[in-house]
Amino acid sequence: MTNLPPPAEELRVLDAELRQLDARRAVLLRRREWLVHTLRAAAAPGPGSAPPGRVPAHAGAVAPRPEVEAPGVQNVLLVLGGVLLTVAAIAFTLVSWGHLGIAGRALVLGALTAGALGVPVALLRRGLRSTAEAVSALATALTVLDAYALHEVAFPGTSGPGYTAGASAVLAATWAAYGVATGRFTPSSTARSEPSVGAGPAAADGSHGAGALPGLRHPLPLAVATAHLPALLWAVAFGAGPHTLTAVLLATAAAGTAVALRTALAPVRVVAVVGALGTGGAGVLTAAWLCWSASGPQAAARAALLLVLAAAVALVTGRFVPRAGIACGAALVAGLCPVTGAGGVLRAALPGEWTVPGCLACGIALLAAVRSPLPRPVRQGLVRASLTVQGLALLWSVPLVAGSLLGPVAWSARSWSGAPQDIRDAVFSQAPWPPYAGTVPLVLAVVAGALTVAARRGDRHPAAAVGALVLGWASLFVLPAVLELPYGAGLVAQAVVVAAALGFAQWSFRARRGQRLLPLTALLLALVTAVGLAFLALASETATIGVLAAMTALFGAAGLLREVAPWAAPAALGHAAALACATGASADWPPHRTALLVLVVPVVAALLAARRTTGPRATVGVEVAGTAAALLALALAVTHPPMLAAVLSVCGVVAAGTALRPERRPAVHASAALFLLAAWVRLAAWDVTTPEAYTLPVTVPALVVGLLARRRDAGLSSWTAYGAGLSITLVPSLFAAWRDLDWTRPLLLGTAALAVTLTGARYRLRAPLLLGGGVLALVTLHELAPYLAQVVGALPRWAPLALAGLVLLVLGATYEQRLRDARRLRDAFGRLH
């Protein structure tokens, strides 16, 4: 380790070794490519491939791989051959059929059909399953052509739907029997080894999933798909009405569902499920349309029976289907169908207001499935159906609730224009009354009751209790408008809702000490109702003052309770501020006089916050409300400067009183700022333009505060203690002196600056010394400026140049002296040992 080479030599050696490693890696990579090519050539030998022992000319080249596998080529060829034969058969039937006699036609049809049906059996016995699939596809197409040819020759006068129904039934039975029969001729080894036409990779390698068909794959699914047509076509052929057609669709869906539940063959089950969903969905939608568009109760009841049939099919499906998700979805449909039918019957038999309540009652009845012995997924589906019905009922009630909330805001643009006859006209003064809204309170109350029961059964879901509270409040909130109460009675009813919400919040705080969501929601609802009530009362002057006074008293009384005080006390102050504005407007006071009345609110807020009888959380809210009221008073008085000064002074007194509390000491700064603003506004109202009148009231207290601060802390900087106070007066006075052509202001300012400078020199304070000296120098320069201008005008033009050169020489000499001193210091340190 002691004979290490120099860094440059070591770097050269490392670079040489790295180059050798790179060269070795390239050789190994080329060898690896050659080995991979050799192994691939040995695994898949071809006519043009090299023997295993011979190395190809280009060792790094990779042999081309086939783009299509052998089973894929086989399937393409078989499908193409079957399609061509089918097209040829169709062309023969449609074009060349008429050139043969009756015997020739029968012979050709019989020969082709028998041969096409018999060849797949022989192919299956020999293990050629894919070829058998292709030929059997041709056979099924020939059977369809046989049916068409039979209609053209033997039954030309038969109606199209009727003959198609019979032909589809015969074809479905024939294909089903053919599919079952071919399974007997399929060896098990053949079914496992030979891939079929169109089979995927799993089938190509011989693997078959559960439910694979033992014989030909397509006849049985094709038979099931065709079996969905005969009943519907026969109904059309016999001229059935819409109810009969709907019943046929539902019956077909029931049969398809039965096949899907009973069969173990996957392709058959898939086709049956798709057919059942299609026919069942069409039947349910048609039945619902027939039920809700019926002109009378009897027609609606007939359609409702169809929906009950659909519900029974869906319920049976959910009961026996093995998958939980499908069972839940089927039970959801089973629950919605009878509710839809009942709603259609009620719509035809009763007035329109009772349609939604009737549907809601049926939806609530579905909740009885919770205690039934049905499987869990079915019960969950029925519960979800009930929740869906309840949600739709609530959605129907939204227009009335939203109109009741937002409608009173329209009175803000035309306040005190006259009270309407009833509360409905007051709420919906600018919007139409929603149709069929008479039963909205009942719907909201029923859903609220259901949520209350759910909340009692499961305490872990507070959302149910909150939802029940909101819906119960909404029911009471819209009830006066629904009942068309007189205007005064409607206002009283809304006030009762506010009181009830506050009482419930207080009870909930005490009964549920660990849960705050429910009482907070009740408080929010109380505030929303109170705001809406205030807007609603704007229609009448008497109602406005009475409602605001009542709300102030109500929230004030609630503010005495510790639990609801953080929200009730600020609300009381807000309503009091609104009451003050309404009182001033009622007395025809101008806004600046009304500001004095509004100032009572921040005064009361400061007194309440000082008492702290409602807890620290309520104190913050009370102070925020008082501050908002003070800002409102300032906004009202801003157009009248003398009154604005008075309002600022009162706010300063309130802030000073707040600063007496130990935890609110910083409020003293706000108090000082308010007093200063009050003084400035008063001076501006007196048309005072002297800047010292505005700055001295700030400078003197600032200097006193700075002096007291330096007495407590001797290390406090003079800039911190006196800089701001001196600058507030000296800087504006200096600007005024420079613009003043008289000698009085510069003389007084210069005298004051000299006094400040001497004081700073006496007590060795940097801030007074620099500020006073700077102002004194600038004032002196301002006074001597005319004489200096005369002197400069009398000097020759070369004098400034000579002065500048002299200054540069002095600076250069000083710079040289400093360099020489630095050299001497360096030499002295160098001589040290």
Short mmCIF file of N, CA, C and O in Angstrom, two decimals, residues 448-558:
data_model
loop_
_atom_site.label_atom_id
_atom_site.label_comp_id
_atom_site.label_asym_id
_atom_site.label_seq_id
_atom_site.Cartn_x
_atom_site.Cartn_y
_atom_site.Cartn_z
N ALA A 448 -88.26 10.33 6.96
CA ALA A 448 -87.57 10.66 8.22
C ALA A 448 -87.85 9.61 9.29
O ALA A 448 -86.95 9.22 10.06
N GLY A 449 -89.09 9.13 9.36
CA GLY A 449 -89.40 8.07 10.33
C GLY A 449 -88.65 6.79 10.03
O GLY A 449 -88.16 6.12 10.95
N ALA A 450 -88.55 6.42 8.75
CA ALA A 450 -87.80 5.21 8.39
C ALA A 450 -86.33 5.35 8.78
O ALA A 450 -85.72 4.41 9.31
N LEU A 451 -85.76 6.52 8.54
CA LEU A 451 -84.35 6.74 8.93
C LEU A 451 -84.19 6.74 10.45
O LEU A 451 -83.16 6.31 10.97
N THR A 452 -85.20 7.23 11.16
CA THR A 452 -85.12 7.21 12.63
C THR A 452 -85.10 5.79 13.15
O THR A 452 -84.32 5.45 14.06
N VAL A 453 -85.94 4.94 12.58
CA VAL A 453 -85.93 3.53 12.99
C VAL A 453 -84.59 2.88 12.67
O VAL A 453 -84.03 2.13 13.48
N ALA A 454 -84.05 3.20 11.48
CA ALA A 454 -82.75 2.64 11.12
C ALA A 454 -81.65 3.14 12.05
O ALA A 454 -80.74 2.39 12.42
N ALA A 455 -81.73 4.41 12.48
CA ALA A 455 -80.72 4.95 13.38
C ALA A 455 -80.80 4.31 14.76
O ALA A 455 -79.78 4.10 15.43
N ARG A 456 -82.01 3.97 15.21
CA ARG A 456 -82.14 3.32 16.53
C ARG A 456 -81.62 1.89 16.50
O ARG A 456 -81.07 1.40 17.48
N ARG A 457 -81.75 1.24 15.36
CA ARG A 457 -81.28 -0.15 15.27
C ARG A 457 -79.76 -0.23 15.13
O ARG A 457 -79.15 -1.20 15.55
N GLY A 458 -79.15 0.78 14.50
CA GLY A 458 -77.70 0.76 14.31
C GLY A 458 -77.09 2.07 14.75
O GLY A 458 -77.13 3.07 14.04
N ASP A 459 -76.55 2.12 15.98
CA ASP A 459 -75.95 3.34 16.50
C ASP A 459 -74.63 3.69 15.83
O ASP A 459 -74.09 4.76 16.02
N ARG A 460 -74.07 2.77 15.04
CA ARG A 460 -72.79 3.04 14.40
C ARG A 460 -72.94 3.86 13.12
O ARG A 460 -71.95 4.14 12.47
N HIS A 461 -74.15 4.20 12.77
CA HIS A 461 -74.38 4.96 11.54
C HIS A 461 -75.07 6.27 11.90
O HIS A 461 -76.30 6.39 11.83
N PRO A 462 -74.32 7.30 12.34
CA PRO A 462 -74.96 8.57 12.69
C PRO A 462 -75.54 9.29 11.50
O PRO A 462 -76.35 10.19 11.65
N ALA A 463 -75.13 8.91 10.28
CA ALA A 463 -75.68 9.58 9.10
C ALA A 463 -77.19 9.38 9.00
O ALA A 463 -77.91 10.26 8.51
N ALA A 464 -77.69 8.22 9.44
CA ALA A 464 -79.14 7.98 9.40
C ALA A 464 -79.87 8.96 10.32
O ALA A 464 -80.92 9.50 9.96
N ALA A 465 -79.32 9.18 11.50
CA ALA A 465 -79.95 10.13 12.43
C ALA A 465 -79.91 11.55 11.88
O ALA A 465 -80.89 12.30 11.98
N VAL A 466 -78.80 11.92 11.27
CA VAL A 466 -78.69 13.26 10.68
C VAL A 466 -79.67 13.42 9.53
O VAL A 466 -80.35 14.45 9.39
N GLY A 467 -79.77 12.38 8.68
CA GLY A 467 -80.74 12.44 7.59
C GLY A 467 -82.17 12.54 8.09
O GLY A 467 -82.98 13.29 7.52
N ALA A 468 -82.49 11.79 9.14
CA ALA A 468 -83.83 11.88 9.71
C ALA A 468 -84.11 13.29 10.24
O ALA A 468 -85.22 13.83 10.06
N LEU A 469 -83.11 13.90 10.88
CA LEU A 469 -83.29 15.25 11.41
C LEU A 469 -83.52 16.26 10.28
O LEU A 469 -84.42 17.11 10.35
N VAL A 470 -82.72 16.16 9.23
CA VAL A 470 -82.85 17.11 8.11
C VAL A 470 -84.20 16.95 7.43
O VAL A 470 -84.87 17.95 7.11
N LEU A 471 -84.63 15.71 7.22
CA LEU A 471 -85.92 15.49 6.55
C LEU A 471 -87.09 15.91 7.44
O LEU A 471 -88.08 16.45 6.93
N GLY A 472 -86.97 15.67 8.74
CA GLY A 472 -88.03 16.14 9.64
C GLY A 472 -88.12 17.65 9.65
O GLY A 472 -89.23 18.22 9.65
N TRP A 473 -86.95 18.31 9.65
CA TRP A 473 -86.97 19.78 9.57
C TRP A 473 -87.58 20.25 8.25
O TRP A 473 -88.37 21.21 8.23
N ALA A 474 -87.22 19.60 7.14
CA ALA A 474 -87.77 20.00 5.85
C ALA A 474 -89.29 19.82 5.82
O ALA A 474 -90.01 20.65 5.23
N SER A 475 -89.79 18.77 6.46
CA SER A 475 -91.23 18.55 6.51
C SER A 475 -91.95 19.69 7.24
O SER A 475 -92.97 20.21 6.78
N LEU A 476 -91.39 20.11 8.37
CA LEU A 476 -91.99 21.22 9.11
C LEU A 476 -91.78 22.56 8.40
O LEU A 476 -92.62 23.46 8.49
N PHE A 477 -90.68 22.67 7.67
CA PHE A 477 -90.34 23.94 7.02
C PHE A 477 -91.31 24.24 5.87
O PHE A 477 -91.69 25.40 5.66
N VAL A 478 -91.70 23.22 5.11
CA VAL A 478 -92.60 23.46 3.97
C VAL A 478 -94.07 23.33 4.34
O VAL A 478 -94.93 23.64 3.51
N LEU A 479 -94.36 22.89 5.56
CA LEU A 479 -95.75 22.67 5.94
C LEU A 479 -96.60 23.94 5.91
O LEU A 479 -97.74 23.91 5.42
N PRO A 480 -96.14 25.11 6.41
CA PRO A 480 -96.99 26.31 6.34
C PRO A 480 -97.38 26.70 4.92
O PRO A 480 -98.53 27.10 4.67
N ALA A 481 -96.44 26.58 3.97
CA ALA A 481 -96.78 26.92 2.58
C ALA A 481 -97.76 25.93 1.99
O ALA A 481 -98.64 26.30 1.20
N VAL A 482 -97.64 24.66 2.35
CA VAL A 482 -98.57 23.65 1.84
C VAL A 482 -99.97 23.88 2.39
O VAL A 482 -100.97 23.76 1.66
N LEU A 483 -100.05 24.24 3.67
CA LEU A 483 -101.36 24.47 4.28
C LEU A 483 -101.94 25.84 3.96
O LEU A 483 -103.08 26.12 4.36
N GLU A 484 -101.17 26.69 3.28
CA GLU A 484 -101.61 28.04 2.92
C GLU A 484 -102.07 28.82 4.15
O GLU A 484 -103.15 29.43 4.18
N LEU A 485 -101.22 28.81 5.18
CA LEU A 485 -101.53 29.57 6.39
C LEU A 485 -101.48 31.07 6.10
O LEU A 485 -100.83 31.52 5.16
N PRO A 486 -102.20 31.85 6.88
CA PRO A 486 -102.07 33.31 6.72
C PRO A 486 -100.63 33.77 6.93
O PRO A 486 -99.82 33.07 7.54
N TYR A 487 -100.34 34.96 6.43
CA TYR A 487 -98.95 35.43 6.45
C TYR A 487 -98.40 35.48 7.87
O TYR A 487 -97.30 34.97 8.14
N GLY A 488 -99.13 36.06 8.80
CA GLY A 488 -98.65 36.15 10.18
C GLY A 488 -98.50 34.79 10.83
O GLY A 488 -97.52 34.51 11.53
N ALA A 489 -99.49 33.90 10.59
CA ALA A 489 -99.40 32.56 11.17
C ALA A 489 -98.22 31.78 10.59
O ALA A 489 -97.56 31.01 11.29
N GLY A 490 -97.93 32.00 9.30
CA GLY A 490 -96.77 31.33 8.70
C GLY A 490 -95.47 31.79 9.32
O GLY A 490 -94.55 30.98 9.56
N LEU A 491 -95.35 33.10 9.62
CA LEU A 491 -94.14 33.59 10.27
C LEU A 491 -94.00 32.99 11.67
O LEU A 491 -92.89 32.61 12.10
N VAL A 492 -95.09 32.90 12.38
CA VAL A 492 -95.05 32.29 13.72
C VAL A 492 -94.64 30.83 13.63
O VAL A 492 -93.85 30.33 14.45
N ALA A 493 -95.16 30.11 12.63
CA ALA A 493 -94.80 28.70 12.47
C ALA A 493 -93.30 28.54 12.18
O ALA A 493 -92.64 27.64 12.73
N GLN A 494 -92.75 29.41 11.34
CA GLN A 494 -91.31 29.34 11.08
C GLN A 494 -90.51 29.65 12.33
O GLN A 494 -89.46 29.03 12.58
N ALA A 495 -90.95 30.60 13.13
CA ALA A 495 -90.26 30.90 14.38
C ALA A 495 -90.31 29.70 15.34
O ALA A 495 -89.34 29.43 16.06
N VAL A 496 -91.44 28.99 15.34
CA VAL A 496 -91.54 27.79 16.18
C VAL A 496 -90.54 26.73 15.71
O VAL A 496 -89.93 26.02 16.52
N VAL A 497 -90.33 26.62 14.39
CA VAL A 497 -89.34 25.67 13.87
C VAL A 497 -87.94 26.03 14.36
O VAL A 497 -87.14 25.17 14.74
N VAL A 498 -87.63 27.33 14.37
CA VAL A 498 -86.32 27.77 14.88
C VAL A 498 -86.18 27.39 16.35
O VAL A 498 -85.13 26.85 16.77
N ALA A 499 -87.19 27.67 17.15
CA ALA A 499 -87.13 27.34 18.57
C ALA A 499 -87.00 25.83 18.79
O ALA A 499 -86.24 25.38 19.66
N ALA A 500 -87.74 25.05 18.00
CA ALA A 500 -87.65 23.59 18.13
C ALA A 500 -86.26 23.08 17.77
O ALA A 500 -85.72 22.19 18.44
N ALA A 501 -85.65 23.64 16.73
CA ALA A 501 -84.30 23.22 16.35
C ALA A 501 -83.29 23.56 17.44
O ALA A 501 -82.40 22.75 17.76
N LEU A 502 -83.42 24.74 18.03
CA LEU A 502 -82.50 25.10 19.12
C LEU A 502 -82.71 24.19 20.33
O LEU A 502 -81.72 23.75 20.97
N GLY A 503 -83.97 23.91 20.66
CA GLY A 503 -84.22 23.01 21.79
C GLY A 503 -83.69 21.61 21.54
O GLY A 503 -83.11 20.98 22.43
N PHE A 504 -83.86 21.11 20.33
CA PHE A 504 -83.33 19.79 20.02
C PHE A 504 -81.81 19.78 20.08
O PHE A 504 -81.21 18.78 20.53
N ALA A 505 -81.18 20.85 19.63
CA ALA A 505 -79.71 20.92 19.70
C ALA A 505 -79.24 20.88 21.14
O ALA A 505 -78.28 20.16 21.49
N GLN A 506 -79.89 21.64 22.02
CA GLN A 506 -79.50 21.63 23.42
C GLN A 506 -79.71 20.25 24.05
O GLN A 506 -78.83 19.73 24.76
N TRP A 507 -80.85 19.62 23.75
CA TRP A 507 -81.10 18.27 24.29
C TRP A 507 -80.09 17.26 23.75
O TRP A 507 -79.62 16.38 24.47
N SER A 508 -79.79 17.39 22.49
CA SER A 508 -78.87 16.44 21.88
C SER A 508 -77.47 16.60 22.44
O SER A 508 -76.75 15.62 22.63
N PHE A 509 -77.05 17.83 22.72
CA PHE A 509 -75.73 18.04 23.33
C PHE A 509 -75.64 17.36 24.69
O PHE A 509 -74.62 16.76 25.03
N ARG A 510 -76.69 17.43 25.45
CA ARG A 510 -76.66 16.84 26.79
C ARG A 510 -76.89 15.34 26.76
O ARG A 510 -76.33 14.61 27.59
N ALA A 511 -77.70 14.85 25.82
CA ALA A 511 -78.00 13.41 25.78
C ALA A 511 -76.90 12.62 25.12
O ALA A 511 -76.63 11.49 25.51
N ARG A 512 -76.23 13.20 24.13
CA ARG A 512 -75.15 12.50 23.40
C ARG A 512 -73.87 13.30 23.54
O ARG A 512 -73.51 14.09 22.69
N ARG A 513 -73.21 13.10 24.63
CA ARG A 513 -72.02 13.89 24.92
C ARG A 513 -70.87 13.55 23.99
O ARG A 513 -69.99 14.38 23.76
N GLY A 514 -70.83 12.36 23.47
CA GLY A 514 -69.71 11.98 22.60
C GLY A 514 -69.94 12.25 21.13
O GLY A 514 -69.02 12.13 20.33
N GLN A 515 -71.17 12.59 20.73
CA GLN A 515 -71.49 12.82 19.33
C GLN A 515 -71.92 14.27 19.14
O GLN A 515 -72.85 14.74 19.79
N ARG A 516 -71.25 14.97 18.24
CA ARG A 516 -71.52 16.38 18.03
C ARG A 516 -72.14 16.65 16.66
O ARG A 516 -72.56 17.77 16.39
N LEU A 517 -72.17 15.63 15.79
CA LEU A 517 -72.68 15.86 14.45
C LEU A 517 -74.16 16.20 14.46
O LEU A 517 -74.61 17.12 13.75
N LEU A 518 -74.95 15.50 15.25
CA LEU A 518 -76.39 15.72 15.27
C LEU A 518 -76.76 17.10 15.83
O LEU A 518 -77.53 17.84 15.20
N PRO A 519 -76.25 17.52 16.98
CA PRO A 519 -76.60 18.86 17.47
C PRO A 519 -76.06 19.98 16.58
O PRO A 519 -76.72 21.01 16.43
N LEU A 520 -74.91 19.79 15.99
CA LEU A 520 -74.40 20.82 15.08
C LEU A 520 -75.31 20.97 13.86
O LEU A 520 -75.54 22.08 13.37
N THR A 521 -75.83 19.84 13.37
CA THR A 521 -76.77 19.91 12.26
C THR A 521 -78.04 20.64 12.67
O THR A 521 -78.59 21.46 11.90
N ALA A 522 -78.52 20.39 13.87
CA ALA A 522 -79.72 21.08 14.35
C ALA A 522 -79.47 22.59 14.46
O ALA A 522 -80.34 23.40 14.10
N LEU A 523 -78.29 22.98 14.93
CA LEU A 523 -77.98 24.41 15.01
C LEU A 523 -77.90 25.05 13.63
O LEU A 523 -78.39 26.17 13.41
N LEU A 524 -77.31 24.33 12.68
CA LEU A 524 -77.25 24.85 11.32
C LEU A 524 -78.65 25.02 10.74
O LEU A 524 -78.94 26.04 10.07
N LEU A 525 -79.52 24.06 10.98
CA LEU A 525 -80.90 24.17 10.49
C LEU A 525 -81.63 25.34 11.15
O LEU A 525 -82.43 26.05 10.49
N ALA A 526 -81.37 25.58 12.42
CA ALA A 526 -81.98 26.72 13.10
C ALA A 526 -81.52 28.04 12.48
O ALA A 526 -82.33 28.96 12.25
N LEU A 527 -80.24 28.15 12.19
CA LEU A 527 -79.72 29.38 11.58
C LEU A 527 -80.29 29.58 10.17
O LEU A 527 -80.65 30.70 9.80
N VAL A 528 -80.35 28.49 9.38
CA VAL A 528 -80.90 28.61 8.03
C VAL A 528 -82.37 29.04 8.08
O VAL A 528 -82.82 29.91 7.32
N THR A 529 -83.12 28.47 9.00
CA THR A 529 -84.53 28.84 9.12
C THR A 529 -84.68 30.30 9.56
O THR A 529 -85.56 31.02 9.06
N ALA A 530 -83.82 30.73 10.47
CA ALA A 530 -83.90 32.12 10.94
C ALA A 530 -83.58 33.10 9.82
O ALA A 530 -84.24 34.14 9.68
N VAL A 531 -82.58 32.79 9.01
CA VAL A 531 -82.25 33.68 7.89
C VAL A 531 -83.39 33.73 6.89
O VAL A 531 -83.78 34.80 6.39
N GLY A 532 -83.96 32.57 6.55
CA GLY A 532 -85.10 32.56 5.64
C GLY A 532 -86.29 33.31 6.20
O GLY A 532 -87.01 34.01 5.47
N LEU A 533 -86.50 33.20 7.51
CA LEU A 533 -87.60 33.92 8.15
C LEU A 533 -87.38 35.43 8.09
O LEU A 533 -88.32 36.20 7.88
N ALA A 534 -86.12 35.86 8.25
CA ALA A 534 -85.83 37.30 8.16
C ALA A 534 -86.11 37.83 6.76
O ALA A 534 -86.68 38.91 6.60
N PHE A 535 -85.72 37.07 5.73
CA PHE A 535 -86.04 37.50 4.36
C PHE A 535 -87.54 37.49 4.12
O PHE A 535 -88.08 38.38 3.44
N LEU A 536 -88.22 36.48 4.66
CA LEU A 536 -89.66 36.38 4.46
C LEU A 536 -90.41 37.54 5.12
O LEU A 536 -91.46 37.98 4.63
N ALA A 537 -89.86 38.06 6.22
CA ALA A 537 -90.51 39.15 6.93
C ALA A 537 -90.31 40.50 6.27
O ALA A 537 -90.91 41.50 6.70
N LEU A 538 -89.45 40.58 5.23
CA LEU A 538 -89.22 41.86 4.56
C LEU A 538 -90.43 42.36 3.80
O LEU A 538 -90.44 43.50 3.33
N ALA A 539 -91.44 41.54 3.66
CA ALA A 539 -92.64 41.99 2.95
C ALA A 539 -93.36 43.10 3.71
O ALA A 539 -94.04 43.93 3.11
N SER A 540 -93.21 43.12 5.03
CA SER A 540 -93.94 44.10 5.85
C SER A 540 -92.98 44.74 6.83
O SER A 540 -92.10 44.06 7.39
N GLU A 541 -93.15 46.04 7.07
CA GLU A 541 -92.28 46.75 8.02
C GLU A 541 -92.49 46.23 9.44
O GLU A 541 -91.53 45.96 10.17
N THR A 542 -93.73 46.07 9.82
CA THR A 542 -94.02 45.57 11.17
C THR A 542 -93.49 44.15 11.35
O THR A 542 -92.93 43.82 12.40
N ALA A 543 -93.70 43.32 10.33
CA ALA A 543 -93.23 41.94 10.44
C ALA A 543 -91.71 41.89 10.52
O ALA A 543 -91.15 41.07 11.27
N THR A 544 -91.01 42.76 9.79
CA THR A 544 -89.55 42.76 9.83
C THR A 544 -89.05 43.06 11.23
O THR A 544 -88.20 42.35 11.78
N ILE A 545 -89.54 44.14 11.82
CA ILE A 545 -89.06 44.52 13.16
C ILE A 545 -89.46 43.47 14.19
O ILE A 545 -88.68 43.09 15.07
N GLY A 546 -90.70 42.96 14.09
CA GLY A 546 -91.13 41.96 15.05
C GLY A 546 -90.34 40.66 14.94
O GLY A 546 -89.93 40.08 15.97
N VAL A 547 -90.09 40.19 13.72
CA VAL A 547 -89.35 38.93 13.55
C VAL A 547 -87.90 39.10 14.02
O VAL A 547 -87.37 38.22 14.72
N LEU A 548 -87.27 40.21 13.66
CA LEU A 548 -85.88 40.41 14.09
C LEU A 548 -85.77 40.54 15.61
O LEU A 548 -84.83 40.02 16.22
N ALA A 549 -86.74 41.23 16.21
CA ALA A 549 -86.71 41.32 17.67
C ALA A 549 -86.92 39.95 18.32
O ALA A 549 -86.24 39.59 19.30
N ALA A 550 -87.86 39.17 17.76
CA ALA A 550 -88.10 37.84 18.32
C ALA A 550 -86.89 36.93 18.16
O ALA A 550 -86.51 36.19 19.08
N MET A 551 -86.24 36.96 16.99
CA MET A 551 -85.07 36.12 16.78
C MET A 551 -83.90 36.56 17.67
O MET A 551 -83.14 35.73 18.17
N THR A 552 -83.77 37.89 17.87
CA THR A 552 -82.71 38.36 18.77
C THR A 552 -82.95 37.85 20.18
O THR A 552 -82.02 37.37 20.85
N ALA A 553 -84.19 37.94 20.65
CA ALA A 553 -84.50 37.44 21.99
C ALA A 553 -84.33 35.93 22.09
O ALA A 553 -83.79 35.41 23.08
N LEU A 554 -84.77 35.21 21.04
CA LEU A 554 -84.68 33.75 21.09
C LEU A 554 -83.23 33.27 21.10
O LEU A 554 -82.84 32.45 21.94
N PHE A 555 -82.44 33.80 20.19
CA PHE A 555 -81.04 33.38 20.17
C PHE A 555 -80.28 33.92 21.38
O PHE A 555 -79.31 33.29 21.84
N GLY A 556 -80.70 35.08 21.88
CA GLY A 556 -80.06 35.59 23.10
C GLY A 556 -80.33 34.69 24.29
O GLY A 556 -79.43 34.42 25.11
N ALA A 557 -81.58 34.20 24.40
CA ALA A 557 -81.89 33.27 25.49
C ALA A 557 -81.13 31.96 25.33
O ALA A 557 -80.63 31.38 26.30
N ALA A 558 -81.03 31.48 24.08
CA ALA A 558 -80.26 30.26 23.86
C ALA A 558 -78.77 30.48 24.12
O ALA A 558 -78.05 29.54 24.50
#
